Short mmCIF file of C-alpha atoms and ligand atoms in Angstrom, two decimals:
data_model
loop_
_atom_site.label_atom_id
_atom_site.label_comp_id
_atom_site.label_asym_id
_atom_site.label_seq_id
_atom_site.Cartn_x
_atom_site.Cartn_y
_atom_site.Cartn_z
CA UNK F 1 0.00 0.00 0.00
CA UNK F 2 2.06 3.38 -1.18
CA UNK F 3 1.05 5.41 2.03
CA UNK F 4 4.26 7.48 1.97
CA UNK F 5 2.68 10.61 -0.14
CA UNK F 6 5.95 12.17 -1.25
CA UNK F 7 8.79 9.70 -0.85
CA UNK F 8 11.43 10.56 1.56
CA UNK F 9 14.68 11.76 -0.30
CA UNK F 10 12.21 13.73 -2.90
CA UNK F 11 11.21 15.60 0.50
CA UNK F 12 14.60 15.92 1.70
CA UNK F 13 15.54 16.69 -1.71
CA UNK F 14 13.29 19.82 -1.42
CA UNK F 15 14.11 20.85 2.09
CA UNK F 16 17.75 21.10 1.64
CA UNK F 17 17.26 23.00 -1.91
CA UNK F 18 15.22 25.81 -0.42
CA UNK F 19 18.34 25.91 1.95
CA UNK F 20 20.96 26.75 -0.76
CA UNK F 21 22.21 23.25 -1.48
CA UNK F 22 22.35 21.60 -4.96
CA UNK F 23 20.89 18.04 -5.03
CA UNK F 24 21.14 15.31 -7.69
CA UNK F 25 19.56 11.99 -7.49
CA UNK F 26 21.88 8.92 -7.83
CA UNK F 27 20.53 5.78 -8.87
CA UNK F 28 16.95 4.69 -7.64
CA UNK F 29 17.19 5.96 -3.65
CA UNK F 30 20.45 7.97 -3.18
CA UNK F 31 21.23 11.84 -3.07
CA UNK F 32 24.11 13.34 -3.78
CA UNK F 33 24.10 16.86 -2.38
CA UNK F 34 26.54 20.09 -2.39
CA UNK F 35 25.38 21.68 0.90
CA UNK F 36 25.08 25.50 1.07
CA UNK F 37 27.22 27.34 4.20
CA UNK F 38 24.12 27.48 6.43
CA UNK F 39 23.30 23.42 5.72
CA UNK F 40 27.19 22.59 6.55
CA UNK F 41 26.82 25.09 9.83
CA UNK F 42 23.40 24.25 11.33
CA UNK F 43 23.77 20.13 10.29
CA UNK F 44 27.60 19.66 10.62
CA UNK F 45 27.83 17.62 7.54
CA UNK F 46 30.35 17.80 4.73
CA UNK F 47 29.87 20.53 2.35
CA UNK F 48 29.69 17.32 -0.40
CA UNK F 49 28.12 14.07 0.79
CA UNK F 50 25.71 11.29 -0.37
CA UNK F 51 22.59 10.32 0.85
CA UNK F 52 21.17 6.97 1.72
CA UNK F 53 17.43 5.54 2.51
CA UNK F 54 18.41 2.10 3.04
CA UNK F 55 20.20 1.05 6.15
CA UNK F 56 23.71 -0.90 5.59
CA UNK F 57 25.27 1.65 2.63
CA UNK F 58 26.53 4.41 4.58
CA UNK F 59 30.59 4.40 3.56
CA UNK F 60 33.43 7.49 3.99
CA UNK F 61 30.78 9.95 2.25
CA UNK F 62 27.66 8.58 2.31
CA UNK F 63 25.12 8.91 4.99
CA UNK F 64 22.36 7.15 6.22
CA UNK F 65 19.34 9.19 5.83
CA UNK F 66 16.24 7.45 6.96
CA UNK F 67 13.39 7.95 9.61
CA UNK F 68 15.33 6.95 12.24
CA UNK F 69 18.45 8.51 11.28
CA UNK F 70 20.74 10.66 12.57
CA UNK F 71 21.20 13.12 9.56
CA UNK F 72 16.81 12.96 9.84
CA UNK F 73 17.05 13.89 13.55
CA UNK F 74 19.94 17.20 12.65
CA UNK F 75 17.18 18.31 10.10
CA UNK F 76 15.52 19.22 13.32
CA UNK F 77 17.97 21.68 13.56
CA UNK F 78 16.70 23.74 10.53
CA UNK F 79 13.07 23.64 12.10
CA UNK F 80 14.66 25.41 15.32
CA UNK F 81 13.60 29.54 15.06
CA UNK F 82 16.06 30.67 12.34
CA UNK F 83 15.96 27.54 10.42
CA UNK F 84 12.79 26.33 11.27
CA UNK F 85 11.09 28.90 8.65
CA UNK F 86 12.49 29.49 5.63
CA UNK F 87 11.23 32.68 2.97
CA UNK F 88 11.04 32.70 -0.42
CA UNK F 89 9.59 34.93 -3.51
CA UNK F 90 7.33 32.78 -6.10
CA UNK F 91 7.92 34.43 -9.36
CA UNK F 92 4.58 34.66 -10.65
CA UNK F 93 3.55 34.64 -14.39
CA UNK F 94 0.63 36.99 -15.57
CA UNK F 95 -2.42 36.04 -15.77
CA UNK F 96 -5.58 37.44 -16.70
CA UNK F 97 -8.46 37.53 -14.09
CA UNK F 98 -11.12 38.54 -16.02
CA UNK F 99 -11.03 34.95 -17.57
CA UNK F 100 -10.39 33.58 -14.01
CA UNK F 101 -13.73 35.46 -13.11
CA UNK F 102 -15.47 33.52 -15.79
CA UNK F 103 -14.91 29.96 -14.35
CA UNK F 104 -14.95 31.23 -10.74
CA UNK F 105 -18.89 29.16 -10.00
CA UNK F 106 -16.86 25.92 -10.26
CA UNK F 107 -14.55 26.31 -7.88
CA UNK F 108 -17.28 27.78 -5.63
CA UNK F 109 -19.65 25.01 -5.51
CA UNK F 110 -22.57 26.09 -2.90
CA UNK F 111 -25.47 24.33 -2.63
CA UNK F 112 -27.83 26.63 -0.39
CA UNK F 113 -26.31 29.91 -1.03
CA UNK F 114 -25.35 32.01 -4.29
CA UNK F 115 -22.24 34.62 -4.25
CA UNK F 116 -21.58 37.91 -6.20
CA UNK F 117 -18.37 39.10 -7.62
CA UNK F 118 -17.70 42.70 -6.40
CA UNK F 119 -14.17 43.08 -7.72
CA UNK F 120 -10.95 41.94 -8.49
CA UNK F 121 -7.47 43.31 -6.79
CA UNK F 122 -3.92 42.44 -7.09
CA UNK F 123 -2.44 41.86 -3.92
CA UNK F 124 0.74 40.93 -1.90
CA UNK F 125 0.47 37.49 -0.20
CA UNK F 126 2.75 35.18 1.06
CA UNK F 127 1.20 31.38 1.17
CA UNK F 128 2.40 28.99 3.65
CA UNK F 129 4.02 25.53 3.25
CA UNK F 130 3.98 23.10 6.67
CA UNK F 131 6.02 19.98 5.77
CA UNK F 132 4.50 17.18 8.32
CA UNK F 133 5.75 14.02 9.44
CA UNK F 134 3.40 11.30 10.28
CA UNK F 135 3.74 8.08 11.98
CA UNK F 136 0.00 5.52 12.04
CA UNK F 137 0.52 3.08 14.66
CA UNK F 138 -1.94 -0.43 15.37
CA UNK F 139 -0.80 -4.14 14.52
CA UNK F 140 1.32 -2.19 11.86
CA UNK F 141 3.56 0.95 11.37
CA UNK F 142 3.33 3.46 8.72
CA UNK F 143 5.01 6.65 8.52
CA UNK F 144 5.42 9.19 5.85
CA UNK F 145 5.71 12.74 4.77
CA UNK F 146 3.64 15.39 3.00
CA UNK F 147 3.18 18.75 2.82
CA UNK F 148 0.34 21.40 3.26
CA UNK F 149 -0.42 24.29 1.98
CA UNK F 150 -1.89 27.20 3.60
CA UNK F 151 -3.89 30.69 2.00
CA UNK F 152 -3.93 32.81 5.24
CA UNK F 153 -6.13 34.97 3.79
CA UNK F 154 -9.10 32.63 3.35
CA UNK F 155 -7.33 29.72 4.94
CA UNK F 156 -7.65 27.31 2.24
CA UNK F 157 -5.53 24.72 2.25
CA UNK F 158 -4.22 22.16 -0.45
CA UNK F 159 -2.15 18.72 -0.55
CA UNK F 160 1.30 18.91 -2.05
CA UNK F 161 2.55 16.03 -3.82
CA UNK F 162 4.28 16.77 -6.82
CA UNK F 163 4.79 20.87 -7.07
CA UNK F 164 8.14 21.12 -5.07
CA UNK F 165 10.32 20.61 -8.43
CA UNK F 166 8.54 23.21 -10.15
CA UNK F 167 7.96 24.99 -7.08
CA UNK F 168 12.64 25.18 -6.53
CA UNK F 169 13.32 26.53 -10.17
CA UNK F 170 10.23 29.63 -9.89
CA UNK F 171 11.69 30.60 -6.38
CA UNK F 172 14.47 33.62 -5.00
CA UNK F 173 15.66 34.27 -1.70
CA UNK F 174 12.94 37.04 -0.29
CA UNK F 175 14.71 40.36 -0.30
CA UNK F 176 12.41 40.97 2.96
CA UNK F 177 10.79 38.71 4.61
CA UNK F 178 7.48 40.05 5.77
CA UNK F 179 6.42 39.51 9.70
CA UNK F 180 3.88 37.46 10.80
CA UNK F 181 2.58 37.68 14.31
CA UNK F 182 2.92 34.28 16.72
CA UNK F 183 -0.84 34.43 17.28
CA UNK F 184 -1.38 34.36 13.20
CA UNK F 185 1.64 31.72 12.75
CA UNK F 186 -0.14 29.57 15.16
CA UNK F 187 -3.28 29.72 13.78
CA UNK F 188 -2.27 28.92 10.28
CA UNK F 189 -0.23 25.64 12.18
CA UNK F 190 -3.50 24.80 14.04
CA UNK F 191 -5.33 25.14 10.65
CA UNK F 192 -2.91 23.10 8.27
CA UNK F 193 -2.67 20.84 11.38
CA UNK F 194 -6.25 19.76 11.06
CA UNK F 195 -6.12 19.88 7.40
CA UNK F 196 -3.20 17.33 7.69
CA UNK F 197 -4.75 15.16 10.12
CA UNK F 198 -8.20 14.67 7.68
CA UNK F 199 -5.44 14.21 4.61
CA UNK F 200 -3.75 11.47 6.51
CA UNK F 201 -7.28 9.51 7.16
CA UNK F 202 -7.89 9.83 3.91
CA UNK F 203 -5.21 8.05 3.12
CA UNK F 204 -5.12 5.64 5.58
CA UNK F 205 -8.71 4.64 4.68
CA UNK F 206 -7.17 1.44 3.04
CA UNK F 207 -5.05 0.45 6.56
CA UNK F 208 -7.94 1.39 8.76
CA UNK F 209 -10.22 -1.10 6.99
CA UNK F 210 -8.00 -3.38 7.08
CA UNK F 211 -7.22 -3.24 10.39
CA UNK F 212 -10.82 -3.49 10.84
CA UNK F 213 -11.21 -6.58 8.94
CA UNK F 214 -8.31 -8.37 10.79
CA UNK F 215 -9.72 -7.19 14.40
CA UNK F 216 -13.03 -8.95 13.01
CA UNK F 217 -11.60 -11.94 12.17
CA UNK F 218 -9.73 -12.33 15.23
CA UNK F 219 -12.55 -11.84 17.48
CA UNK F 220 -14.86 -14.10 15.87
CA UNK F 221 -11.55 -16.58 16.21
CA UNK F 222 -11.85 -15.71 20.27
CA UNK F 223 -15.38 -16.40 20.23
CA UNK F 224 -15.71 -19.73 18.56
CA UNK F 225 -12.74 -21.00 20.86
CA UNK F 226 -14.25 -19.88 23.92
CA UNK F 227 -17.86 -21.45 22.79
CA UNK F 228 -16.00 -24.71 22.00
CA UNK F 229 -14.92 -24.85 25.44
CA UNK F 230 -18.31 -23.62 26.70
CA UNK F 231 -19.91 -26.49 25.06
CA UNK F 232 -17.67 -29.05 26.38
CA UNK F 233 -18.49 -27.77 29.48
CA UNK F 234 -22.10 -27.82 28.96
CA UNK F 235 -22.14 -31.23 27.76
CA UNK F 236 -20.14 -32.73 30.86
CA UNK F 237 -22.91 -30.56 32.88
CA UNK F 238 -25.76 -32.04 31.22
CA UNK F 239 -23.85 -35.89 32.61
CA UNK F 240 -23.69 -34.86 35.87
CA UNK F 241 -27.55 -33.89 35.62
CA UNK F 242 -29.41 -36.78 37.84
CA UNK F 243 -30.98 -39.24 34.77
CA UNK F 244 -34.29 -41.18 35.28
CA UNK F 245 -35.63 -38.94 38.89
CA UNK F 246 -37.59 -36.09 39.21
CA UNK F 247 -36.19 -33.25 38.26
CA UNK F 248 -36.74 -31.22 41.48
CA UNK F 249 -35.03 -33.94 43.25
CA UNK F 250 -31.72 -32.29 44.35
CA UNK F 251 -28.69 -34.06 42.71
CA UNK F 252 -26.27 -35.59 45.33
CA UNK F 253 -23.28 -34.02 46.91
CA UNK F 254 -20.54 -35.06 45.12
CA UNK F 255 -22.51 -34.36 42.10
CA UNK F 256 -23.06 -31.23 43.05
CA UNK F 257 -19.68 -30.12 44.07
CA UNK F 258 -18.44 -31.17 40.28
CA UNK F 259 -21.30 -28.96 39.22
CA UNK F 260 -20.12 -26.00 41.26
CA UNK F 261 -16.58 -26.64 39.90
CA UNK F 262 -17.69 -26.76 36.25
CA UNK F 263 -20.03 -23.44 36.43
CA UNK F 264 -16.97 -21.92 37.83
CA UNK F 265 -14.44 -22.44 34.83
CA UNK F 266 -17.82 -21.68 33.18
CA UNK F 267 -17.30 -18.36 34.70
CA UNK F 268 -13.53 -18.13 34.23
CA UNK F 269 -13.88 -18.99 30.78
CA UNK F 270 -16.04 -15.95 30.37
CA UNK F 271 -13.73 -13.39 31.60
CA UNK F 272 -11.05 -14.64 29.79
CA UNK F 273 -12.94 -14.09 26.54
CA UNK F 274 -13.46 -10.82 27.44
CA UNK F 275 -10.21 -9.87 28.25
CA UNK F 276 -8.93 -11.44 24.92
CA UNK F 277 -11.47 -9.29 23.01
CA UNK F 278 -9.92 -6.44 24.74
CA UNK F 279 -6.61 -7.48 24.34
CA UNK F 280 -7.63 -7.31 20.59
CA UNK F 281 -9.51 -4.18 20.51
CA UNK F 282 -6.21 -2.74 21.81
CA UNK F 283 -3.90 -3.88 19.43
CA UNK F 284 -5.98 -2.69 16.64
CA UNK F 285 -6.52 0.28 18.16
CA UNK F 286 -5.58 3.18 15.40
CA UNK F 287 -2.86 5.29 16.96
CA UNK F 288 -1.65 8.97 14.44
CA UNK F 289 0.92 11.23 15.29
CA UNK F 290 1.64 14.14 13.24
CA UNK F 291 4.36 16.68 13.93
CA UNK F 292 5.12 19.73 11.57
CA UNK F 293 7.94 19.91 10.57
CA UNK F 294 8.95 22.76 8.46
CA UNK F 295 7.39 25.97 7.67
CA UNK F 296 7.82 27.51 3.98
CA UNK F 297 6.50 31.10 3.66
CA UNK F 298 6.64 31.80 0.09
CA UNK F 299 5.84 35.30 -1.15
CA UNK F 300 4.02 36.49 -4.07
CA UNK F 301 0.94 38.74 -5.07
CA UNK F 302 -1.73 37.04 -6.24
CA UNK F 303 -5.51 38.14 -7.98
CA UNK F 304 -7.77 38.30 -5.32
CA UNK F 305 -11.58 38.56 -6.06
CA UNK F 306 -13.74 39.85 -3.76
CA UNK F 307 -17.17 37.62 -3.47
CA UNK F 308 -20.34 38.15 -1.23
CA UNK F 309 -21.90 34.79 -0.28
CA UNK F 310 -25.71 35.45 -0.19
CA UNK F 311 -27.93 33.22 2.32
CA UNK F 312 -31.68 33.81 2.52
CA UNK F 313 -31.86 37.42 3.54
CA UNK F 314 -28.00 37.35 4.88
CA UNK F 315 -24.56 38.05 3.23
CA UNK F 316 -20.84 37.52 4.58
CA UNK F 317 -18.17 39.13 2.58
CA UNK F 318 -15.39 37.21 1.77
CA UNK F 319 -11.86 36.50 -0.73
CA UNK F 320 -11.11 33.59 -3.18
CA UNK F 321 -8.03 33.88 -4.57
CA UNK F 322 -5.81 32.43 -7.69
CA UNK F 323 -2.97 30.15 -6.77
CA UNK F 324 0.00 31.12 -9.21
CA UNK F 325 1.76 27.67 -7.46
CA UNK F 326 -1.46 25.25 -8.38
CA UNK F 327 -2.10 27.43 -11.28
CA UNK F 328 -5.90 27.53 -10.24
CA UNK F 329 -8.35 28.84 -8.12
CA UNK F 330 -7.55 28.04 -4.50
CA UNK F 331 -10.90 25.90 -3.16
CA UNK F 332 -12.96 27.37 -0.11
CA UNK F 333 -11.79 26.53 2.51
CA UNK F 334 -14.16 24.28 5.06
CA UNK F 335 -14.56 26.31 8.20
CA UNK F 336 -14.87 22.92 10.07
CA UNK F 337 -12.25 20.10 8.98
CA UNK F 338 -9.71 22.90 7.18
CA UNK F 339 -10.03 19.89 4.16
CA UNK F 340 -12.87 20.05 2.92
CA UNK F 341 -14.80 16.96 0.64
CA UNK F 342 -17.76 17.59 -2.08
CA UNK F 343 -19.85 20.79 -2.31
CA UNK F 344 -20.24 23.44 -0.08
CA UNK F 345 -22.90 24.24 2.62
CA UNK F 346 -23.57 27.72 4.26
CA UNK F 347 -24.73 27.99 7.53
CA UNK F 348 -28.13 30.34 8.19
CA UNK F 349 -26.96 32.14 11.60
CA UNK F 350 -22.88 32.58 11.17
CA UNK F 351 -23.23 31.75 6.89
CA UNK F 352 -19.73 29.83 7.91
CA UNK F 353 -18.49 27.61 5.13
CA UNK F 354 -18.84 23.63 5.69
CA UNK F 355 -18.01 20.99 3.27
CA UNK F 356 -20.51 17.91 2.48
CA UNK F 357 -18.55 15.48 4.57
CA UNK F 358 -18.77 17.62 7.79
CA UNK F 359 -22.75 18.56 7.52
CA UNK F 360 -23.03 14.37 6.81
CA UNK F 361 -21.52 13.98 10.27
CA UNK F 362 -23.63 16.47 12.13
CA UNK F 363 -27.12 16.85 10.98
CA UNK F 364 -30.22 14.44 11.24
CA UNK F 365 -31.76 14.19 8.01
CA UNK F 366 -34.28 17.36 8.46
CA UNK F 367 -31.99 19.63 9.75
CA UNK F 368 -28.31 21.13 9.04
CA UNK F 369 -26.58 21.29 12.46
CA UNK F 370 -23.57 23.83 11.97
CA UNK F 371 -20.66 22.66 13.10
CA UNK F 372 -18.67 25.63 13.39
CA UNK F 373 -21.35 27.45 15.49
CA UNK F 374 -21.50 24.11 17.79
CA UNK F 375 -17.95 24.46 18.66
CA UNK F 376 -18.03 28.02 19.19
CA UNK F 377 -20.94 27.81 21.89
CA UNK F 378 -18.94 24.61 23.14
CA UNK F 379 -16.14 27.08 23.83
CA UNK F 380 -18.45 29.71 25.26
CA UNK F 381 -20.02 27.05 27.74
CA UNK F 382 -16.19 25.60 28.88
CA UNK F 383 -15.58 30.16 30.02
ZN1 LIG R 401 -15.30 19.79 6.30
ZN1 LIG R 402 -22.25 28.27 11.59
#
């Protein structure tokens, strides 16, 4: 099952690149890299070595480079406040967004609400990219990497797979690198931190059934060993049962004492099941941790078109924007999950934005339960 999104030395690759080095690939899973001043500083490698993702190769100038490296474990030390977030300026083609405007409905897909274009602007932006690392734990282990991106001025957000290689040759060092605040950083890690965590179910949809399956199986396996044994135990129960008197007639005592003995491995036998189903349920038990890793600001000006989304007599203002990296109209965001699946719902009291998987999950099938508002008065009710 490919669960690894980007593979690991295409992510390296990319890291080390927007930190000045020059990378080559060398032969199916190796890396040969020229690192930049800064890389040979903050990692204390060689200013040329080679990189390898399978364990057993490392030599005079080639280093292991794997999960549970240590070369992985110093790229911790570009994460750390100067290194942690690097800038860069997209150079961005022109494009025309009066013919953007024309196919702006399908990007926009609401089902209860209609929006109005007010007008278009040009404006400075800088998107965000959050490299994460993610590690899915039950009967099995996978771990991989991917990368989100982030409009902070809509908070849309987008899976990366393939756009680094493009993304390395349109790039500059920003000349300045604009300020963000730590309360807007953090939302915008909070944000692609949710988005990440619905991206990684998605893909782990595959393991998770699977896991599912083989927790099924095993417990049925529990159950028809413990019922053999509970039969056995029946039967000899049924012998010991006094044959040819009246059934009210009490049995005798040695009889009886067997009886006692037998309803108590009865008993024992019961437990155990149960603690062998739990035992299972454990195992299986679906365990992600994801951990950003990187942050990417990358600077650029983008067309921004100004929409009102119109809701029964109500209207919120609000921005979609052209993504000169995707080379398309960034999607709304969902206000809920941060990644959002089919159309798009608005919400009568707050008009928030919620996607068709998140209303699925919270309303009966009468009424649209807002999600967004129900967290918001859950927070007001915890003050
Ligand atoms: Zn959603
Ligand atoms: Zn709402």
């Amino acid at each position: 099952m490919a669960l690894i999104m980007r593979s690991l030395p295409e992510v390296i690759a990319g890291i080390l690149e927007l930190h000045g080095a020059v990378v080559e690939k060398v032969g199916a899973d190796g890396l040969d890299v020229i690192a930049s001043p800064e890389l040979v500083r903050l990692l204390g490698v060689p200013e040329y070595h080679r990189l390898s993702f399978v364990g057993g190769n490392e030599g005079k100038n080639s280093l292991y480079a794997s999960y549970d490296s240590d070369y992985f474990r110093s790229l911790e030390h570009l994460f750390n406040d100067r290194g942690r977030r690097a800038a860069v300026a997209l150079l961005h083609p022109t494009v025309r967004p009066e013919r953007i405007a024309e196919t702006l409905a399908d990007r926009i897909p609401l089902t209860n609400a209609t929006f109005r274009l007010e007008r278009i602007e040009e404006l400075a932006i800088s998107y965000f990219l959050i490299y994460f690392h993610f590690v899915a734990l039950s009967d099995d282990r996978h771990d991989g990497m991917f990368s989100v991106l982030v409009n902070p001025l809509n908070f849309s957000t987008a899976l990366l797979e393939h756009v680094l290689e493009d993304l390395v040759e349109k790039i500059r060092p920003a000349a300045v690198v604009e300020e963000i605040s730590a309360a807007e950083m953090m939302k915008i890690l909070k944000i692609s931190h949710m988005a990440a965590t619905g991206m990684v179910r998605d893909r782990l949809t595959d393991f998770i059934r699977s896991a599912e399956r083989r927790l099924n199986r095993d417990v049925k396996r529990v159950y028809e060993y413990y019922e053999t044994l509970k039969e056995e135990i029946r039967r000899r129960f049924q012998k010991k049962m006094p044959q040819g008197k009246e059934v009210s007639s009490p049995p005798e005592s040695a009889n009886r004492e067997e009886m006692e003995a037998l309803r108590t491995r009865q008993e024992a036998i019961d437990a155990e099941r149960q603690w062998k189903v739990q035992d299972l349920i454990a195992k299986y038990a679906l365990r992600i941790k994801i951990d950003p890793l990187c942050v990417i600001q990358i600077q650029t000006a983008v067309p921004v078109f100004f929409i009102t989304i119109k809701r029964r007599l109500s209207s919120r203002p609000f921005t979609v924007t052209y993504n000169p990296l995707l080379k398309r109209v960034d999607a709304l965001p969902c206000e809920s999950c941060f990644h959002p699946s089919g159309a798009y719902t608005i919400c009568d009291d707050k008009l928030h934005i919620v996607c068709n998987r998140c209303i699925g999950a919270n309303s009966t099938s009468r009424k649209f339960l807002c999600p967004v508002c129900g967290a918001n008065r859950g927070a007001k009710d915890k003050v």
